[in-house]
Amino acid sequence: SNESSQETGLTPGTPVIIGGQDFVCSALGAGCVNPGDIYISLGSSSWIAACTNQMILDSSCMFSNQIFPVSGTYLSMVNLQGIGTVFKWLRNSILRYDNPETLYVEPYRNIYPYTGLQKRICQSCPGANGLLFLPYLLEHTPNHPDPWSSAAYVGLSWHHSQADLLRAAAEG
């Protein structure tokens, strides 16, 4: 427009393209557009996001709030870096499967979903036989920016299986 041309110095009629952050755009694509809608994205980085009619203000800084393209709404989200990376690390560095046909995971191939991963996880009962996993391989916890916080298996003992390691990671 002439008005924006005067404000920006761009020629009138110049096409303007706006992009958005990955989690904002994926919320639109997932249909999370009405206040109360919630979605989860699982990948290398993962988040849980909610469409709201007001920002969620949190003194612990756990939530990130974004103005959402749907009029009168915001997108509030909690981000966990590296969640999908946990399974790549387990597969390639810890479990090191030698026989993918019998162990249901294809080593050293960057594909998702990993062949048979769910089948392996289901070989362990919910709760992974008391094994807990804190998934912070890439970054600290979202509400405690302590550079010393990191990933950990808690309660690991000799009786835990590979399936327990995977289930604890999935549950963590």
PDB file of C-alpha atoms in Angstrom:
ATOM      1  CA  SER A   1       0.000   0.000   0.000  1.00  0.00           C
ATOM      2  CA  ASN A   2       1.025   3.647  -0.288  1.00  0.00           C
ATOM      3  CA  GLU A   3       0.964   3.950   3.515  1.00  0.00           C
ATOM      4  CA  SER A   4       3.288   0.973   4.059  1.00  0.00           C
ATOM      5  CA  SER A   5       5.495   2.217   1.210  1.00  0.00           C
ATOM      6  CA  GLN A   6       5.986   5.514   3.029  1.00  0.00           C
ATOM      7  CA  GLU A   7       6.686   3.727   6.338  1.00  0.00           C
ATOM      8  CA  THR A   8       9.116   1.146   4.938  1.00  0.00           C
ATOM      9  CA  GLY A   9      10.570   2.674   1.796  1.00  0.00           C
ATOM     10  CA  LEU A  10       9.359  -0.294  -0.283  1.00  0.00           C
ATOM     11  CA  THR A  11       7.736   0.320  -3.643  1.00  0.00           C
ATOM     12  CA  PRO A  12       3.910   0.120  -3.533  1.00  0.00           C
ATOM     13  CA  GLY A  13       2.776  -3.335  -4.642  1.00  0.00           C
ATOM     14  CA  THR A  14       5.907  -5.097  -3.350  1.00  0.00           C
ATOM     15  CA  PRO A  15       4.850  -8.619  -2.302  1.00  0.00           C
ATOM     16  CA  VAL A  16       5.326  -9.190   1.421  1.00  0.00           C
ATOM     17  CA  ILE A  17       5.596 -12.730   2.731  1.00  0.00           C
ATOM     18  CA  ILE A  18       5.379 -13.602   6.393  1.00  0.00           C
ATOM     19  CA  GLY A  19       6.632 -16.837   7.894  1.00  0.00           C
ATOM     20  CA  GLY A  20       6.281 -18.257  11.338  1.00  0.00           C
ATOM     21  CA  GLN A  21       8.063 -20.374  13.873  1.00  0.00           C
ATOM     22  CA  ASP A  22       7.877 -24.101  13.355  1.00  0.00           C
ATOM     23  CA  PHE A  23       5.618 -24.780  16.308  1.00  0.00           C
ATOM     24  CA  VAL A  24       3.200 -21.982  15.345  1.00  0.00           C
ATOM     25  CA  CYS A  25       2.937 -23.204  11.762  1.00  0.00           C
ATOM     26  CA  SER A  26       2.594 -26.842  12.824  1.00  0.00           C
ATOM     27  CA  ALA A  27      -0.212 -25.881  15.228  1.00  0.00           C
ATOM     28  CA  LEU A  28      -2.122 -24.423  12.289  1.00  0.00           C
ATOM     29  CA  GLY A  29      -1.450 -27.541  10.232  1.00  0.00           C
ATOM     30  CA  ALA A  30      -2.581 -29.784  13.087  1.00  0.00           C
ATOM     31  CA  GLY A  31      -5.857 -27.869  13.382  1.00  0.00           C
ATOM     32  CA  CYS A  32      -5.047 -26.458  16.823  1.00  0.00           C
ATOM     33  CA  VAL A  33      -6.877 -23.181  16.190  1.00  0.00           C
ATOM     34  CA  ASN A  34      -9.588 -22.783  18.850  1.00  0.00           C
ATOM     35  CA  PRO A  35      -9.014 -21.844  22.486  1.00  0.00           C
ATOM     36  CA  GLY A  36      -8.747 -25.108  24.402  1.00  0.00           C
ATOM     37  CA  ASP A  37      -7.231 -27.074  21.507  1.00  0.00           C
ATOM     38  CA  ILE A  38      -3.991 -28.814  22.512  1.00  0.00           C
ATOM     39  CA  TYR A  39      -1.462 -30.689  20.441  1.00  0.00           C
ATOM     40  CA  ILE A  40       1.872 -32.403  20.895  1.00  0.00           C
ATOM     41  CA  SER A  41       4.701 -32.527  18.400  1.00  0.00           C
ATOM     42  CA  LEU A  42       7.282 -35.275  18.719  1.00  0.00           C
ATOM     43  CA  GLY A  43      10.478 -35.007  16.744  1.00  0.00           C
ATOM     44  CA  SER A  44      14.104 -34.060  17.262  1.00  0.00           C
ATOM     45  CA  SER A  45      12.649 -31.292  19.397  1.00  0.00           C
ATOM     46  CA  SER A  46       9.232 -31.748  20.965  1.00  0.00           C
ATOM     47  CA  TRP A  47       6.575 -29.557  22.503  1.00  0.00           C
ATOM     48  CA  ILE A  48       3.102 -29.476  23.919  1.00  0.00           C
ATOM     49  CA  ALA A  49       1.126 -26.424  22.817  1.00  0.00           C
ATOM     50  CA  ALA A  50      -2.309 -25.009  23.521  1.00  0.00           C
ATOM     51  CA  CYS A  51      -4.378 -22.419  21.702  1.00  0.00           C
ATOM     52  CA  THR A  52      -5.614 -19.927  24.300  1.00  0.00           C
ATOM     53  CA  ASN A  53      -7.541 -16.663  24.380  1.00  0.00           C
ATOM     54  CA  GLN A  54      -4.986 -15.152  26.771  1.00  0.00           C
ATOM     55  CA  MET A  55      -1.285 -15.651  27.411  1.00  0.00           C
ATOM     56  CA  ILE A  56      -0.304 -18.093  30.134  1.00  0.00           C
ATOM     57  CA  LEU A  57       1.928 -16.066  32.434  1.00  0.00           C
ATOM     58  CA  ASP A  58       4.254 -18.264  34.417  1.00  0.00           C
ATOM     59  CA  SER A  59       6.898 -16.922  36.814  1.00  0.00           C
ATOM     60  CA  SER A  60       8.990 -20.080  36.347  1.00  0.00           C
ATOM     61  CA  CYS A  61       9.338 -19.244  32.628  1.00  0.00           C
ATOM     62  CA  MET A  62       8.217 -22.731  31.655  1.00  0.00           C
ATOM     63  CA  PHE A  63       5.765 -21.506  29.001  1.00  0.00           C
ATOM     64  CA  SER A  64       6.520 -19.647  25.810  1.00  0.00           C
ATOM     65  CA  ASN A  65       3.690 -17.509  24.445  1.00  0.00           C
ATOM     66  CA  GLN A  66       3.304 -16.469  20.834  1.00  0.00           C
ATOM     67  CA  ILE A  67       0.767 -14.270  19.111  1.00  0.00           C
ATOM     68  CA  PHE A  68      -1.159 -16.707  16.958  1.00  0.00           C
ATOM     69  CA  PRO A  69      -2.380 -16.022  13.405  1.00  0.00           C
ATOM     70  CA  VAL A  70      -5.967 -16.779  14.456  1.00  0.00           C
ATOM     71  CA  SER A  71      -7.480 -13.488  15.584  1.00  0.00           C
ATOM     72  CA  GLY A  72      -7.729 -13.058  19.354  1.00  0.00           C
ATOM     73  CA  THR A  73      -5.677 -16.138  20.231  1.00  0.00           C
ATOM     74  CA  TYR A  74      -2.232 -17.044  21.532  1.00  0.00           C
ATOM     75  CA  LEU A  75      -0.215 -20.214  21.378  1.00  0.00           C
ATOM     76  CA  SER A  76       1.326 -21.250  24.694  1.00  0.00           C
ATOM     77  CA  MET A  77       3.843 -24.062  24.641  1.00  0.00           C
ATOM     78  CA  VAL A  78       6.370 -26.011  26.664  1.00  0.00           C
ATOM     79  CA  ASN A  79       9.415 -27.140  24.709  1.00  0.00           C
ATOM     80  CA  LEU A  80      11.771 -30.038  25.337  1.00  0.00           C
ATOM     81  CA  GLN A  81      14.839 -30.029  23.125  1.00  0.00           C
ATOM     82  CA  GLY A  82      16.238 -33.263  21.793  1.00  0.00           C
ATOM     83  CA  ILE A  83      13.414 -35.666  22.596  1.00  0.00           C
ATOM     84  CA  GLY A  84      13.614 -37.515  19.276  1.00  0.00           C
ATOM     85  CA  THR A  85      17.375 -37.379  19.481  1.00  0.00           C
ATOM     86  CA  VAL A  86      17.200 -39.565  22.602  1.00  0.00           C
ATOM     87  CA  PHE A  87      16.138 -42.578  20.516  1.00  0.00           C
ATOM     88  CA  LYS A  88      18.796 -41.968  17.877  1.00  0.00           C
ATOM     89  CA  TRP A  89      21.401 -41.796  20.664  1.00  0.00           C
ATOM     90  CA  LEU A  90      20.092 -44.973  22.305  1.00  0.00           C
ATOM     91  CA  ARG A  91      19.973 -46.829  19.011  1.00  0.00           C
ATOM     92  CA  ASN A  92      23.383 -45.788  17.708  1.00  0.00           C
ATOM     93  CA  SER A  93      25.509 -45.248  20.812  1.00  0.00           C
ATOM     94  CA  ILE A  94      24.104 -47.401  23.593  1.00  0.00           C
ATOM     95  CA  LEU A  95      22.154 -50.364  22.207  1.00  0.00           C
ATOM     96  CA  ARG A  96      24.242 -50.779  19.025  1.00  0.00           C
ATOM     97  CA  TYR A  97      22.054 -53.390  17.404  1.00  0.00           C
ATOM     98  CA  ASP A  98      24.078 -55.873  15.352  1.00  0.00           C
ATOM     99  CA  ASN A  99      21.178 -57.850  13.938  1.00  0.00           C
ATOM    100  CA  PRO A 100      18.309 -55.524  13.000  1.00  0.00           C
ATOM    101  CA  GLU A 101      16.155 -58.359  11.635  1.00  0.00           C
ATOM    102  CA  THR A 102      15.894 -60.007  15.046  1.00  0.00           C
ATOM    103  CA  LEU A 103      16.082 -56.917  17.248  1.00  0.00           C
ATOM    104  CA  TYR A 104      13.571 -54.793  15.309  1.00  0.00           C
ATOM    105  CA  VAL A 105      15.713 -51.650  14.986  1.00  0.00           C
ATOM    106  CA  GLU A 106      17.715 -50.653  11.921  1.00  0.00           C
ATOM    107  CA  PRO A 107      21.060 -49.226  13.083  1.00  0.00           C
ATOM    108  CA  TYR A 108      22.702 -46.141  11.620  1.00  0.00           C
ATOM    109  CA  ARG A 109      19.791 -45.135   9.401  1.00  0.00           C
ATOM    110  CA  ASN A 110      18.267 -41.763  10.087  1.00  0.00           C
ATOM    111  CA  ILE A 111      14.647 -42.803   9.568  1.00  0.00           C
ATOM    112  CA  TYR A 112      11.546 -42.414  11.682  1.00  0.00           C
ATOM    113  CA  PRO A 113       9.717 -44.325  12.919  1.00  0.00           C
ATOM    114  CA  TYR A 114      12.453 -46.760  13.779  1.00  0.00           C
ATOM    115  CA  THR A 115      11.485 -50.229  12.679  1.00  0.00           C
ATOM    116  CA  GLY A 116       9.918 -52.136  15.549  1.00  0.00           C
ATOM    117  CA  LEU A 117      10.679 -49.562  18.233  1.00  0.00           C
ATOM    118  CA  GLN A 118       7.155 -49.741  19.639  1.00  0.00           C
ATOM    119  CA  LYS A 119       7.388 -53.540  19.728  1.00  0.00           C
ATOM    120  CA  ARG A 120      10.598 -53.321  21.787  1.00  0.00           C
ATOM    121  CA  ILE A 121       9.114 -50.717  24.153  1.00  0.00           C
ATOM    122  CA  CYS A 122       6.083 -52.962  24.748  1.00  0.00           C
ATOM    123  CA  GLN A 123       8.393 -55.742  25.957  1.00  0.00           C
ATOM    124  CA  SER A 124       8.783 -53.674  29.145  1.00  0.00           C
ATOM    125  CA  CYS A 125       5.853 -52.985  31.445  1.00  0.00           C
ATOM    126  CA  PRO A 126       4.608 -49.413  32.039  1.00  0.00           C
ATOM    127  CA  GLY A 127       6.940 -47.794  34.524  1.00  0.00           C
ATOM    128  CA  ALA A 128       9.945 -49.612  32.989  1.00  0.00           C
ATOM    129  CA  ASN A 129      10.393 -51.732  36.110  1.00  0.00           C
ATOM    130  CA  GLY A 130      11.063 -48.648  38.215  1.00  0.00           C
ATOM    131  CA  LEU A 131      13.545 -47.065  35.807  1.00  0.00           C
ATOM    132  CA  LEU A 132      13.213 -43.304  35.226  1.00  0.00           C
ATOM    133  CA  PHE A 133      14.792 -41.285  32.430  1.00  0.00           C
ATOM    134  CA  LEU A 134      15.411 -37.528  32.385  1.00  0.00           C
ATOM    135  CA  PRO A 135      15.595 -36.663  28.658  1.00  0.00           C
ATOM    136  CA  TYR A 136      17.847 -33.596  28.707  1.00  0.00           C
ATOM    137  CA  LEU A 137      20.585 -34.762  26.323  1.00  0.00           C
ATOM    138  CA  LEU A 138      20.751 -31.453  24.436  1.00  0.00           C
ATOM    139  CA  GLU A 139      19.557 -28.863  26.927  1.00  0.00           C
ATOM    140  CA  HIS A 140      18.565 -28.317  30.522  1.00  0.00           C
ATOM    141  CA  THR A 141      15.059 -28.661  31.903  1.00  0.00           C
ATOM    142  CA  PRO A 142      12.651 -26.041  30.583  1.00  0.00           C
ATOM    143  CA  ASN A 143      11.919 -24.415  33.936  1.00  0.00           C
ATOM    144  CA  HIS A 144      15.361 -24.760  35.553  1.00  0.00           C
ATOM    145  CA  PRO A 145      18.039 -23.206  33.321  1.00  0.00           C
ATOM    146  CA  ASP A 146      20.864 -24.852  35.243  1.00  0.00           C
ATOM    147  CA  PRO A 147      23.786 -25.633  32.910  1.00  0.00           C
ATOM    148  CA  TRP A 148      24.639 -28.655  35.094  1.00  0.00           C
ATOM    149  CA  SER A 149      21.279 -30.359  34.605  1.00  0.00           C
ATOM    150  CA  SER A 150      21.491 -33.175  32.096  1.00  0.00           C
ATOM    151  CA  ALA A 151      20.035 -36.493  31.028  1.00  0.00           C
ATOM    152  CA  ALA A 152      20.082 -39.407  33.434  1.00  0.00           C
ATOM    153  CA  TYR A 153      18.718 -42.847  34.079  1.00  0.00           C
ATOM    154  CA  VAL A 154      17.567 -43.008  37.684  1.00  0.00           C
ATOM    155  CA  GLY A 155      17.225 -46.358  39.423  1.00  0.00           C
ATOM    156  CA  LEU A 156      19.249 -48.306  36.841  1.00  0.00           C
ATOM    157  CA  SER A 157      20.301 -51.761  38.020  1.00  0.00           C
ATOM    158  CA  TRP A 158      21.515 -55.042  36.604  1.00  0.00           C
ATOM    159  CA  HIS A 159      17.997 -56.425  36.111  1.00  0.00           C
ATOM    160  CA  HIS A 160      16.917 -53.734  33.611  1.00  0.00           C
ATOM    161  CA  SER A 161      16.709 -54.782  29.976  1.00  0.00           C
ATOM    162  CA  GLN A 162      17.148 -52.927  26.702  1.00  0.00           C
ATOM    163  CA  ALA A 163      13.349 -52.761  26.514  1.00  0.00           C
ATOM    164  CA  ASP A 164      13.326 -51.059  29.953  1.00  0.00           C
ATOM    165  CA  LEU A 165      15.859 -48.489  28.712  1.00  0.00           C
ATOM    166  CA  LEU A 166      13.658 -47.734  25.704  1.00  0.00           C
ATOM    167  CA  ARG A 167      10.396 -47.607  27.685  1.00  0.00           C
ATOM    168  CA  ALA A 168      11.930 -45.333  30.333  1.00  0.00           C
ATOM    169  CA  ALA A 169      13.146 -43.032  27.546  1.00  0.00           C
ATOM    170  CA  ALA A 170       9.694 -42.993  25.921  1.00  0.00           C
ATOM    171  CA  GLU A 171       8.003 -42.302  29.243  1.00  0.00           C
ATOM    172  CA  GLY A 172      10.604 -39.688  30.195  1.00  0.00           C
TER     173      GLY A 172
END
